[in-house]
Amino acid sequence: MASISISLTLIFTLTTLAHSDSSPPSLTPIEQHSVYTILASINPRIDWHSLYPDDADLCDSGPHGLVCDLFTDPKTNRPSLHVTELALGFVSDSSPNPPCSPNASLSATFLAPLKYLKSSSSTAASPTPPALFGSFGSFGGFKRLRKLVLIGSGVSGGIGDWVGELVEMEQMRISRNRLDGVVSGEIGQLRRLRVLDLSFNFFDGTVPESIGGLSKLLKLDLGSNRFVGRIPESFVGLTNLVFMDLSRNRFSANCGIPLFLAEMQSLKEVYLSGNPLGGQIPEIWKNLGGILGIGFSGMGLVGNIPGSMGVFLRNLSYLSLENNRLEGECQRSLGC
């Protein structure tokens, strides 16, 4: 497992179930050992066992970022104590979490004993850190995950069919890593997904049509990858989508700006820059008055800028059309 020489924040949030008991149980030995293992991997220079002795209650007197809660054991119907949140590294100046060492590393297998894991977050401060978690596929077993955030962590691998088992997922933000390959169509099984950010990786192949079935999706960012083919027409089903960034990919030349954008009336921002789609800017703006930002630069666009853009896009605050072959004048109402 490669190490990292950066500051990072790790937050692991688990589902909670309120339960009252006059004498709360202690943390199980398995989970307690897991916590010590995680702490040691984050900063091996600290003697965690001396700082927080084995006979102490980690939940009551453990690190600042450790939170526990009571659950009901389905087999015995008795209360059981589990780690519900583990926050390590810098969060803010006012949050004295345990520090991360320059050679910190963490394997996803260390989290396996934390059976109620609901959220895993890692944000790295370096633009090119070595791998933090290793293979991305190691997260396939965490079927309770609702939020997965791995930004700039250097994680490698791809999104295989296992992703379809993460049916509780609501946010998947895995940008600026070393992920590659074709994205499995099983990603369409994540019906609760609201945020999907795969930007700044090395994904290739066509974008799965099944993404168009994620009707709760609010943000879709596939920018800066190597996707090819057509932009899926199934995206018209993303009726709640507010933000869409497909820029800097390799979508097919001469396909033009998708006409189905006209039906995505919740859109606030749309970015397609850097794809050789070609063609003219279509007259699709009548029902898109909520648009705030448009990025259509470097797309090989020709013809005039439609007058309807100046009429209907009254809320537009960002418009990028440079590096095209457009003709005529740009209306003042568009900020030209």
XYZ file of C-alpha atoms in Angstrom, residues 136-144 157-169 182-190:
31
model
C -11.383 1.042 -6.177
C -13.065 -2.347 -6.462
C -12.396 -2.944 -2.760
C -15.428 -0.778 -1.997
C -17.762 -3.232 -3.689
C -18.476 -4.991 -0.408
C -19.786 -1.910 1.402
C -23.413 -2.315 0.385
C -24.676 0.137 3.013
C -9.133 0.476 -10.936
C -12.490 0.793 -12.618
C -16.232 0.744 -12.079
C -17.259 -2.855 -12.678
C -20.559 -4.680 -12.309
C -20.099 -4.689 -8.519
C -21.212 -1.048 -8.459
C -24.791 -2.197 -9.000
C -24.836 -3.618 -5.465
C -24.376 -0.184 -3.865
C -28.095 0.492 -4.062
C -28.097 2.791 -1.008
C -25.623 5.195 -2.625
C -15.422 1.321 -19.276
C -18.049 2.308 -16.701
C -20.413 -0.613 -16.120
C -24.050 -0.129 -17.050
C -24.872 -1.509 -13.585
C -24.328 2.007 -12.290
C -27.907 2.567 -13.401
C -29.034 0.475 -10.410
C -28.140 3.302 -8.016
